[in-house]
Short mmCIF file of C-alpha atoms in Angstrom, two decimals:
data_model
loop_
_atom_site.label_atom_id
_atom_site.label_comp_id
_atom_site.label_asym_id
_atom_site.label_seq_id
_atom_site.Cartn_x
_atom_site.Cartn_y
_atom_site.Cartn_z
CA UNK A 1 33.17 108.73 153.20
CA UNK A 2 35.24 105.94 151.62
CA UNK A 3 37.00 103.56 153.98
CA UNK A 4 40.30 103.91 152.12
CA UNK A 5 41.71 105.95 149.22
CA UNK A 6 45.12 105.60 147.56
CA UNK A 7 46.35 107.45 144.51
CA UNK A 8 47.95 106.05 141.37
CA UNK A 9 47.80 106.59 137.61
CA UNK A 10 46.15 104.68 134.80
CA UNK A 11 45.23 105.15 131.14
CA UNK A 12 42.01 106.10 129.41
CA UNK A 13 40.40 102.97 127.91
CA UNK A 14 39.46 104.90 124.78
CA UNK A 15 42.57 106.97 123.95
CA UNK A 16 45.22 105.23 126.13
CA UNK A 17 46.49 108.56 127.46
CA UNK A 18 47.86 108.52 131.00
CA UNK A 19 45.42 109.96 133.54
CA UNK A 20 45.25 110.19 137.36
CA UNK A 21 43.44 107.39 139.16
CA UNK A 22 42.35 106.42 142.67
CA UNK A 23 41.81 103.11 144.40
CA UNK A 24 38.68 103.72 146.45
CA UNK A 25 37.50 101.19 149.05
CA UNK A 26 33.93 101.15 150.30
CA UNK A 27 33.14 98.20 152.53
CA UNK A 28 34.21 94.98 150.80
CA UNK A 29 34.87 96.50 147.37
CA UNK A 30 37.79 98.50 145.99
CA UNK A 31 37.39 100.24 142.64
CA UNK A 32 39.86 101.91 140.31
CA UNK A 33 38.29 105.26 139.50
CA UNK A 34 39.67 107.60 136.84
CA UNK A 35 38.60 110.48 134.62
CA UNK A 36 39.75 111.38 131.12
CA UNK A 37 39.21 115.05 130.16
CA UNK A 38 38.11 113.90 126.69
CA UNK A 39 36.25 110.63 127.33
CA UNK A 40 34.85 110.96 130.82
CA UNK A 41 34.84 108.83 133.97
CA UNK A 42 35.56 105.12 134.36
CA UNK A 43 35.12 102.91 137.43
CA UNK A 44 36.20 99.27 137.63
CA UNK A 45 36.15 96.77 140.54
CA UNK A 46 39.70 95.54 141.22
CA UNK A 47 39.30 93.95 144.68
CA UNK A 48 36.19 92.43 146.28
CA UNK A 49 36.78 90.71 149.59
CA UNK A 50 34.52 89.52 152.40
CA UNK A 51 37.32 87.70 154.24
CA UNK A 52 39.65 89.33 156.76
CA UNK A 53 42.65 87.49 155.27
CA UNK A 54 42.27 89.40 152.00
CA UNK A 55 41.25 92.81 153.31
CA UNK A 56 42.52 95.34 150.77
CA UNK A 57 44.32 97.70 153.14
CA UNK A 58 46.13 94.80 154.86
CA UNK A 59 47.11 93.02 151.64
CA UNK A 60 49.39 95.72 150.23
CA UNK A 61 53.09 94.98 150.68
CA UNK A 62 55.65 97.76 150.20
CA UNK A 63 58.92 96.88 148.47
CA UNK A 64 62.14 98.83 148.16
CA UNK A 65 62.36 99.50 144.37
CA UNK A 66 65.20 97.81 142.47
CA UNK A 67 66.27 99.23 139.13
CA UNK A 68 66.67 96.56 136.41
CA UNK A 69 70.31 95.65 135.76
CA UNK A 70 70.11 96.99 132.19
CA UNK A 71 68.23 100.15 131.17
CA UNK A 72 67.43 100.13 127.46
CA UNK A 73 65.21 103.19 126.99
CA UNK A 74 65.12 106.78 128.24
CA UNK A 75 62.23 108.33 130.14
CA UNK A 76 60.48 110.70 127.74
CA UNK A 77 56.70 110.29 127.90
CA UNK A 78 56.59 108.42 131.22
CA UNK A 79 55.10 105.05 132.11
CA UNK A 80 53.67 103.12 130.28
CA UNK A 81 55.09 104.66 127.09
CA UNK A 82 58.87 104.24 127.51
CA UNK A 83 59.14 100.49 128.11
CA UNK A 84 62.31 98.77 127.26
CA UNK A 85 62.92 98.78 130.34
CA UNK A 86 63.31 102.40 131.46
CA UNK A 87 64.85 103.87 134.62
CA UNK A 88 61.41 104.28 136.22
CA UNK A 89 60.85 100.53 136.35
CA UNK A 90 61.05 99.14 139.89
CA UNK A 91 61.67 95.42 139.46
CA UNK A 92 64.04 92.97 137.79
CA UNK A 93 62.89 90.35 135.28
CA UNK A 94 61.67 87.13 136.86
CA UNK A 95 60.29 85.60 133.65
CA UNK A 96 60.94 86.69 130.06
CA UNK A 97 58.49 85.62 127.34
CA UNK A 98 59.55 85.22 123.73
CA UNK A 99 56.72 84.85 121.23
CA UNK A 100 58.05 82.50 118.57
CA UNK A 101 54.94 82.44 116.37
CA UNK A 102 51.72 84.33 115.75
CA UNK A 103 50.01 81.27 114.33
CA UNK A 104 47.85 78.80 116.24
CA UNK A 105 46.13 75.45 115.72
CA UNK A 106 43.03 76.66 117.60
CA UNK A 107 40.69 79.63 117.09
CA UNK A 108 39.99 80.75 120.64
CA UNK A 109 37.76 83.78 121.29
CA UNK A 110 39.92 84.43 124.39
CA UNK A 111 43.55 85.12 123.46
CA UNK A 112 46.21 87.55 124.69
CA UNK A 113 48.07 87.43 121.39
CA UNK A 114 45.13 87.49 118.94
CA UNK A 115 46.83 84.52 117.28
CA UNK A 116 45.56 83.53 113.86
CA UNK A 117 44.50 80.08 112.71
CA UNK A 118 45.11 80.81 109.05
CA UNK A 119 47.75 81.18 106.39
CA UNK A 120 47.19 84.94 106.57
CA UNK A 121 48.96 85.27 109.93
CA UNK A 122 51.91 87.63 109.83
CA UNK A 123 55.36 86.20 109.20
CA UNK A 124 56.98 84.54 112.19
CA UNK A 125 60.48 85.48 113.35
CA UNK A 126 63.22 83.34 111.85
CA UNK A 127 65.31 80.96 113.90
CA UNK A 128 68.31 83.28 113.69
CA UNK A 129 66.19 86.25 114.83
CA UNK A 130 65.02 84.26 117.86
CA UNK A 131 68.60 83.25 118.63
CA UNK A 132 69.47 86.97 118.62
CA UNK A 133 66.58 87.68 121.00
CA UNK A 134 67.85 84.95 123.31
CA UNK A 135 71.33 86.49 123.35
CA UNK A 136 70.04 90.02 124.01
CA UNK A 137 67.67 88.79 126.73
CA UNK A 138 70.51 86.96 128.44
CA UNK A 139 72.59 90.15 128.38
CA UNK A 140 69.83 92.43 129.70
CA UNK A 141 68.47 90.09 132.40
CA UNK A 142 71.55 88.13 133.41
CA UNK A 143 69.69 84.88 132.88
CA UNK A 144 66.11 84.94 134.20
CA UNK A 145 63.56 82.18 133.70
CA UNK A 146 62.34 81.90 130.11
CA UNK A 147 59.02 81.04 128.50
CA UNK A 148 58.44 80.37 124.80
CA UNK A 149 54.96 81.53 123.89
CA UNK A 150 52.91 82.64 120.90
CA UNK A 151 50.51 81.93 119.25
CA UNK A 152 51.00 78.23 119.79
CA UNK A 153 54.77 77.66 119.97
CA UNK A 154 54.56 73.97 119.08
CA UNK A 155 53.43 75.06 115.59
CA UNK A 156 57.14 75.61 114.93
CA UNK A 157 58.96 72.43 113.95
CA UNK A 158 62.24 73.97 115.14
CA UNK A 159 60.97 74.60 118.68
CA UNK A 160 63.30 71.93 120.16
CA UNK A 161 66.24 73.75 118.54
CA UNK A 162 65.15 77.03 120.10
CA UNK A 163 64.92 75.35 123.51
CA UNK A 164 68.35 73.77 123.12
CA UNK A 165 69.87 77.13 122.19
CA UNK A 166 68.29 78.79 125.23
CA UNK A 167 69.81 76.13 127.44
CA UNK A 168 73.16 76.38 125.68
CA UNK A 169 73.54 80.08 126.39
CA UNK A 170 72.59 79.62 130.03
CA UNK A 171 68.88 80.11 130.73
CA UNK A 172 68.34 77.97 133.86
CA UNK A 173 64.62 77.28 133.33
CA UNK A 174 62.75 76.96 130.02
CA UNK A 175 58.99 76.65 129.88
CA UNK A 176 56.57 76.23 126.96
CA UNK A 177 53.18 77.97 127.02
CA UNK A 178 51.01 75.51 125.09
CA UNK A 179 47.52 74.25 124.39
CA UNK A 180 48.92 70.71 124.32
CA UNK A 181 47.32 69.69 121.02
CA UNK A 182 50.51 68.61 119.27
CA UNK A 183 51.85 66.78 122.32
CA UNK A 184 48.56 64.89 122.57
CA UNK A 185 48.40 63.96 118.89
CA UNK A 186 52.03 63.35 117.90
CA UNK A 187 53.71 60.34 119.47
CA UNK A 188 57.15 61.17 120.83
CA UNK A 189 56.83 64.94 120.49
CA UNK A 190 56.90 65.61 124.25
CA UNK A 191 60.03 63.47 124.51
CA UNK A 192 61.70 65.65 121.85
CA UNK A 193 60.96 68.74 123.92
CA UNK A 194 62.31 67.07 127.04
CA UNK A 195 65.50 66.02 125.26
CA UNK A 196 66.01 69.61 124.12
CA UNK A 197 65.80 70.83 127.71
CA UNK A 198 62.18 71.85 128.40
CA UNK A 199 61.65 71.96 132.15
CA UNK A 200 57.94 72.75 132.33
CA UNK A 201 54.78 73.44 130.35
CA UNK A 202 52.10 76.01 131.07
CA UNK A 203 49.14 73.94 129.86
CA UNK A 204 45.96 75.80 128.94
CA UNK A 205 43.24 74.07 130.99
CA UNK A 206 39.94 75.89 131.51
CA UNK A 207 37.64 73.28 133.01
CA UNK A 208 36.01 69.88 132.73
CA UNK A 209 32.75 70.67 130.91
CA UNK A 210 32.17 70.61 127.16
CA UNK A 211 30.37 73.96 127.41
CA UNK A 212 33.44 75.56 129.00
CA UNK A 213 35.77 74.38 126.26
CA UNK A 214 33.34 75.48 123.56
CA UNK A 215 33.00 78.93 125.11
CA UNK A 216 36.74 79.52 125.55
CA UNK A 217 38.31 77.48 122.72
CA UNK A 218 35.58 76.71 120.13
CA UNK A 219 36.28 72.98 120.57
CA UNK A 220 35.77 70.23 123.16
CA UNK A 221 39.38 69.64 124.22
CA UNK A 222 39.17 67.73 127.51
CA UNK A 223 40.33 64.38 126.12
CA UNK A 224 43.15 66.10 124.23
CA UNK A 225 44.25 67.80 127.45
CA UNK A 226 44.29 64.46 129.26
CA UNK A 227 46.43 62.93 126.52
CA UNK A 228 48.78 65.91 126.64
CA UNK A 229 49.16 65.54 130.41
CA UNK A 230 50.03 61.86 129.94
CA UNK A 231 52.56 62.68 127.22
CA UNK A 232 54.31 65.40 129.23
CA UNK A 233 54.28 63.23 132.35
CA UNK A 234 55.90 60.32 130.48
CA UNK A 235 58.55 62.73 129.19
CA UNK A 236 59.26 63.92 132.76
CA UNK A 237 58.26 67.52 132.00
CA UNK A 238 56.61 69.44 134.83
CA UNK A 239 53.00 70.47 134.14
CA UNK A 240 51.20 73.57 135.41
CA UNK A 241 47.49 73.78 134.59
CA UNK A 242 46.48 77.32 133.57
CA UNK A 243 42.72 78.04 133.66
CA UNK A 244 41.20 81.32 132.58
CA UNK A 245 38.35 81.94 135.03
CA UNK A 246 35.20 83.77 133.97
CA UNK A 247 32.39 84.45 136.45
CA UNK A 248 29.85 83.74 133.71
CA UNK A 249 31.42 80.59 132.20
CA UNK A 250 33.46 78.45 134.59
CA UNK A 251 33.71 80.03 138.04
CA UNK A 252 31.86 77.04 139.49
CA UNK A 253 34.57 74.65 138.17
CA UNK A 254 37.40 76.06 140.31
CA UNK A 255 37.18 73.28 142.89
CA UNK A 256 36.85 70.55 140.25
CA UNK A 257 40.01 71.83 138.53
CA UNK A 258 41.94 71.59 141.82
CA UNK A 259 40.72 68.04 142.45
CA UNK A 260 41.60 67.04 138.89
CA UNK A 261 45.10 68.48 139.32
CA UNK A 262 45.64 66.66 142.63
CA UNK A 263 44.50 63.40 141.05
CA UNK A 264 47.13 63.89 138.32
CA UNK A 265 49.97 64.80 140.68
CA UNK A 266 52.90 64.62 140.92
CA UNK A 267 53.03 65.05 137.12
CA UNK A 268 50.84 68.12 137.57
CA UNK A 269 52.85 70.47 139.79
CA UNK A 270 50.12 73.00 140.44
CA UNK A 271 47.38 75.25 139.10
CA UNK A 272 47.89 78.87 138.04
CA UNK A 273 44.53 80.64 137.72
CA UNK A 274 44.07 83.69 135.50
CA UNK A 275 40.93 85.76 136.18
CA UNK A 276 39.60 86.86 132.82
CA UNK A 277 40.76 90.23 131.52
CA UNK A 278 39.47 92.08 128.50
CA UNK A 279 41.68 92.82 125.49
CA UNK A 280 40.74 93.61 121.92
CA UNK A 281 37.51 95.36 120.91
CA UNK A 282 35.19 96.13 123.82
CA UNK A 283 33.36 99.35 122.88
CA UNK A 284 31.30 99.03 126.07
CA UNK A 285 33.17 98.49 129.33
CA UNK A 286 32.81 94.96 130.73
CA UNK A 287 30.11 94.81 133.40
CA UNK A 288 31.08 94.39 137.06
CA UNK A 289 29.47 90.93 136.98
CA UNK A 290 31.88 89.91 134.21
CA UNK A 291 34.90 90.30 136.50
CA UNK A 292 36.27 88.09 139.25
CA UNK A 293 38.95 89.54 141.52
CA UNK A 294 41.76 87.75 143.34
CA UNK A 295 40.10 87.65 146.79
CA UNK A 296 36.88 86.35 145.27
CA UNK A 297 38.90 83.60 143.60
CA UNK A 298 40.59 82.74 146.91
CA UNK A 299 37.22 82.51 148.65
CA UNK A 300 35.84 80.30 145.86
CA UNK A 301 38.85 78.02 146.23
CA UNK A 302 38.02 77.48 149.91
CA UNK A 303 34.30 77.03 149.32
CA UNK A 304 34.47 74.78 146.27
CA UNK A 305 37.18 72.50 147.68
CA UNK A 306 35.14 72.15 150.91
CA UNK A 307 38.00 73.70 152.91
CA UNK A 308 40.70 71.56 151.34
CA UNK A 309 42.40 74.96 151.11
CA UNK A 310 41.63 78.11 153.09
CA UNK A 311 41.39 81.73 151.98
CA UNK A 312 43.96 82.57 154.63
CA UNK A 313 46.48 80.18 153.04
CA UNK A 314 47.09 82.59 150.18
CA UNK A 315 49.79 85.24 150.50
CA UNK A 316 50.88 88.24 148.40
CA UNK A 317 53.75 87.79 145.94
CA UNK A 318 57.38 88.35 146.85
CA UNK A 319 58.18 89.57 143.33
CA UNK A 320 55.46 91.49 141.48
CA UNK A 321 53.17 94.13 142.98
CA UNK A 322 51.00 92.83 145.81
CA UNK A 323 47.76 93.45 143.88
CA UNK A 324 48.90 91.29 140.96
CA UNK A 325 48.81 87.78 142.40
CA UNK A 326 48.59 85.33 145.29
CA UNK A 327 50.07 81.89 145.97
CA UNK A 328 50.10 79.01 148.44
CA UNK A 329 52.27 75.91 148.52
CA UNK A 330 51.25 72.49 149.82
CA UNK A 331 52.21 68.86 150.19
CA UNK A 332 49.66 66.33 148.91
CA UNK A 333 49.00 63.76 151.63
CA UNK A 334 48.34 60.09 150.94
CA UNK A 335 44.57 60.69 151.21
CA UNK A 336 44.76 63.60 148.71
CA UNK A 337 44.28 66.24 151.36
CA UNK A 338 46.65 69.20 151.33
CA UNK A 339 49.15 70.21 154.00
CA UNK A 340 50.12 73.89 153.88
CA UNK A 341 53.82 74.62 153.37
CA UNK A 342 53.87 78.38 152.78
CA UNK A 343 53.56 80.81 155.67
CA UNK A 344 50.06 82.28 156.17
CA UNK A 345 49.94 86.03 155.60
CA UNK A 346 48.91 86.90 159.15
CA UNK A 347 52.07 85.32 160.59
CA UNK A 348 54.66 86.83 158.24
CA UNK A 349 57.14 89.59 159.00
CA UNK A 350 56.10 92.25 156.49
CA UNK A 351 58.95 94.73 156.64
CA UNK A 352 59.77 96.26 153.23
CA UNK A 353 62.33 94.22 151.31
CA UNK A 354 64.31 94.99 148.15
CA UNK A 355 62.28 94.14 145.05
CA UNK A 356 65.28 92.35 143.53
CA UNK A 357 65.36 89.96 146.50
CA UNK A 358 61.75 89.01 145.79
CA UNK A 359 62.53 88.49 142.12
CA UNK A 360 65.33 86.05 142.89
CA UNK A 361 63.11 84.15 145.34
CA UNK A 362 60.38 83.93 142.72
CA UNK A 363 62.78 82.69 140.04
CA UNK A 364 64.15 80.04 142.39
CA UNK A 365 60.70 78.89 143.46
CA UNK A 366 59.47 78.54 139.88
CA UNK A 367 62.53 76.50 138.96
CA UNK A 368 62.09 74.14 141.90
CA UNK A 369 58.29 73.84 141.91
CA UNK A 370 57.28 73.84 138.25
CA UNK A 371 59.84 71.34 136.98
CA UNK A 372 59.00 67.64 137.13
CA UNK A 373 58.92 66.03 140.56
CA UNK A 374 62.09 64.33 141.69
CA UNK A 375 62.10 60.58 141.20
CA UNK A 376 60.93 58.70 144.26
CA UNK A 377 63.68 57.66 146.64
CA UNK A 378 64.44 53.97 146.79
CA UNK A 379 64.65 53.77 150.58
CA UNK A 380 61.60 53.34 152.83
CA UNK A 381 61.00 56.16 155.33
CA UNK A 382 61.75 55.07 158.88
CA UNK A 383 60.59 58.17 160.76
CA UNK A 384 57.90 60.82 160.34
CA UNK A 385 60.62 63.29 159.35
CA UNK A 386 61.89 60.90 156.64
CA UNK A 387 58.34 60.58 155.33
CA UNK A 388 57.84 64.36 155.30
CA UNK A 389 61.11 64.96 153.43
CA UNK A 390 60.21 62.36 150.81
CA UNK A 391 56.75 63.87 150.29
CA UNK A 392 58.23 67.36 150.13
CA UNK A 393 60.46 66.27 147.26
CA UNK A 394 57.82 64.42 145.25
CA UNK A 395 54.36 65.65 146.30
CA UNK A 396 54.65 69.42 146.42
CA UNK A 397 51.69 71.25 144.91
CA UNK A 398 51.25 74.97 144.22
CA UNK A 399 48.08 77.01 143.79
CA UNK A 400 48.49 80.54 142.46
CA UNK A 401 46.63 83.21 140.55
CA UNK A 402 47.59 86.29 138.58
CA UNK A 403 45.23 89.15 137.74
CA UNK A 404 46.27 90.62 134.39
CA UNK A 405 45.31 94.22 133.71
CA UNK A 406 43.27 95.57 130.83
CA UNK A 407 42.55 99.15 129.78
CA UNK A 408 39.90 99.59 132.50
CA UNK A 409 41.87 98.04 135.35
CA UNK A 410 45.48 98.98 134.52
CA UNK A 411 47.33 100.55 137.43
CA UNK A 412 50.66 102.16 136.53
CA UNK A 413 52.08 101.50 139.99
CA UNK A 414 51.49 97.81 139.32
CA UNK A 415 53.10 98.06 135.88
CA UNK A 416 56.24 99.57 137.36
CA UNK A 417 56.53 96.59 139.72
CA UNK A 418 56.02 93.98 136.99
CA UNK A 419 58.56 91.14 136.79
CA UNK A 420 57.04 89.26 133.83
CA UNK A 421 58.37 90.83 130.65
CA UNK A 422 57.62 90.16 127.00
CA UNK A 423 60.64 90.34 124.72
CA UNK A 424 59.47 92.62 121.89
CA UNK A 425 60.66 91.91 118.33
CA UNK A 426 63.30 94.63 118.74
CA UNK A 427 64.63 92.95 121.89
CA UNK A 428 63.25 95.45 124.39
CA UNK A 429 61.60 94.12 127.55
CA UNK A 430 58.00 95.26 128.08
CA UNK A 431 55.85 94.44 131.15
CA UNK A 432 53.32 91.80 130.15
CA UNK A 433 50.20 93.87 130.82
CA UNK A 434 51.61 96.90 129.00
CA UNK A 435 52.58 94.79 125.99
CA UNK A 436 49.10 93.29 125.68
CA UNK A 437 47.19 96.47 126.48
CA UNK A 438 44.58 97.57 123.94
CA UNK A 439 42.14 100.46 123.79
CA UNK A 440 38.42 99.70 123.76
CA UNK A 441 38.46 99.75 119.94
CA UNK A 442 41.30 97.20 119.84
CA UNK A 443 44.14 99.65 119.17
CA UNK A 444 47.30 98.20 120.81
CA UNK A 445 49.75 100.14 122.95
CA UNK A 446 52.71 97.91 122.00
CA UNK A 447 51.72 94.62 120.36
CA UNK A 448 52.09 94.78 116.60
CA UNK A 449 52.92 98.49 116.56
#
């Protein structure tokens, strides 16, 4: 008999129709198991843990659902087909993503957006269309955090104008999701972004080996990434390194990425890992060995950093569904060791809380942690408390991870709790994993439809 079973819904990876699903735990592994009447059974590992701190049944955190402040679509077909958001959604928007281009200056095999490095890419939205999206997003969310994405958003020469407009209408935090190529190669470009109001960059950063960059990005980009980090740091823009982690390509570089980030703090504010997910054409389901789950990532972080961090440091999110992410917050000590700031999971008070409360906490944390570090105080600390306060303001460091869902792993309960929403071209808000979802033949659920 299984150790634990919980029921949810999912979609068929071949036809994208909604079907019943179960999370089934046997020993250290939890699988999402589902059956399509037309295309048969599917079974995907979604949680593999050998550590008590990340035991599946103890990790789940109930939240009191909070309806988004603005409902834009009616419930007709049910989740995930009525996004906009609909009345069945259970969480407010923490981060809204606006894709300002479908073009890119790289040709990565791994890409959420299937961006095109050619003149044949579809026409980008105009500046006035993006301004309209900014206005509608402000009205529907009340002013959540904002990320400009793509494609590669720095392809647009008017990106600083878009940032300035977002700030003008009241978005409190503006981030750019970038590969860093333009910032590395164009003197003064990062300063232009900073002057426009950019608070932070999500910098694609997959490892330190040439083979890793070739596998993920078709180019050896390490030196470009280092130059981009220097440019953003000089412009006083907060930097978050964002590695995609594959168990077959760069899993063994997790610890090296953390050490690199610490060595480049406080300009680098943290690392946000993304276990690889599978979008586009995958006629054969990805093998179990091609997946790395959140608890496995947490355990690798402890092992590869030689206990610089501990698996038990990482806690479930306050905003999105508990199975979507983990995080831990630290202070970097003078010897580059880490001092835990966040509360370990086993000592928290885990009573259900309103989802909207978690969303506001998440928005506030992102604004405070991912922006550039405060300038060092001019006074010399005279007590241990003074020293701690100064470090807390300049040497904070965050480690987090988010497990995006593909057609094999998508869990509709998780989708309903999503707080990261893509602003579709028509202005509707769509949960990130629903927006990027594709069938095994590459047919999209939302993107480009």
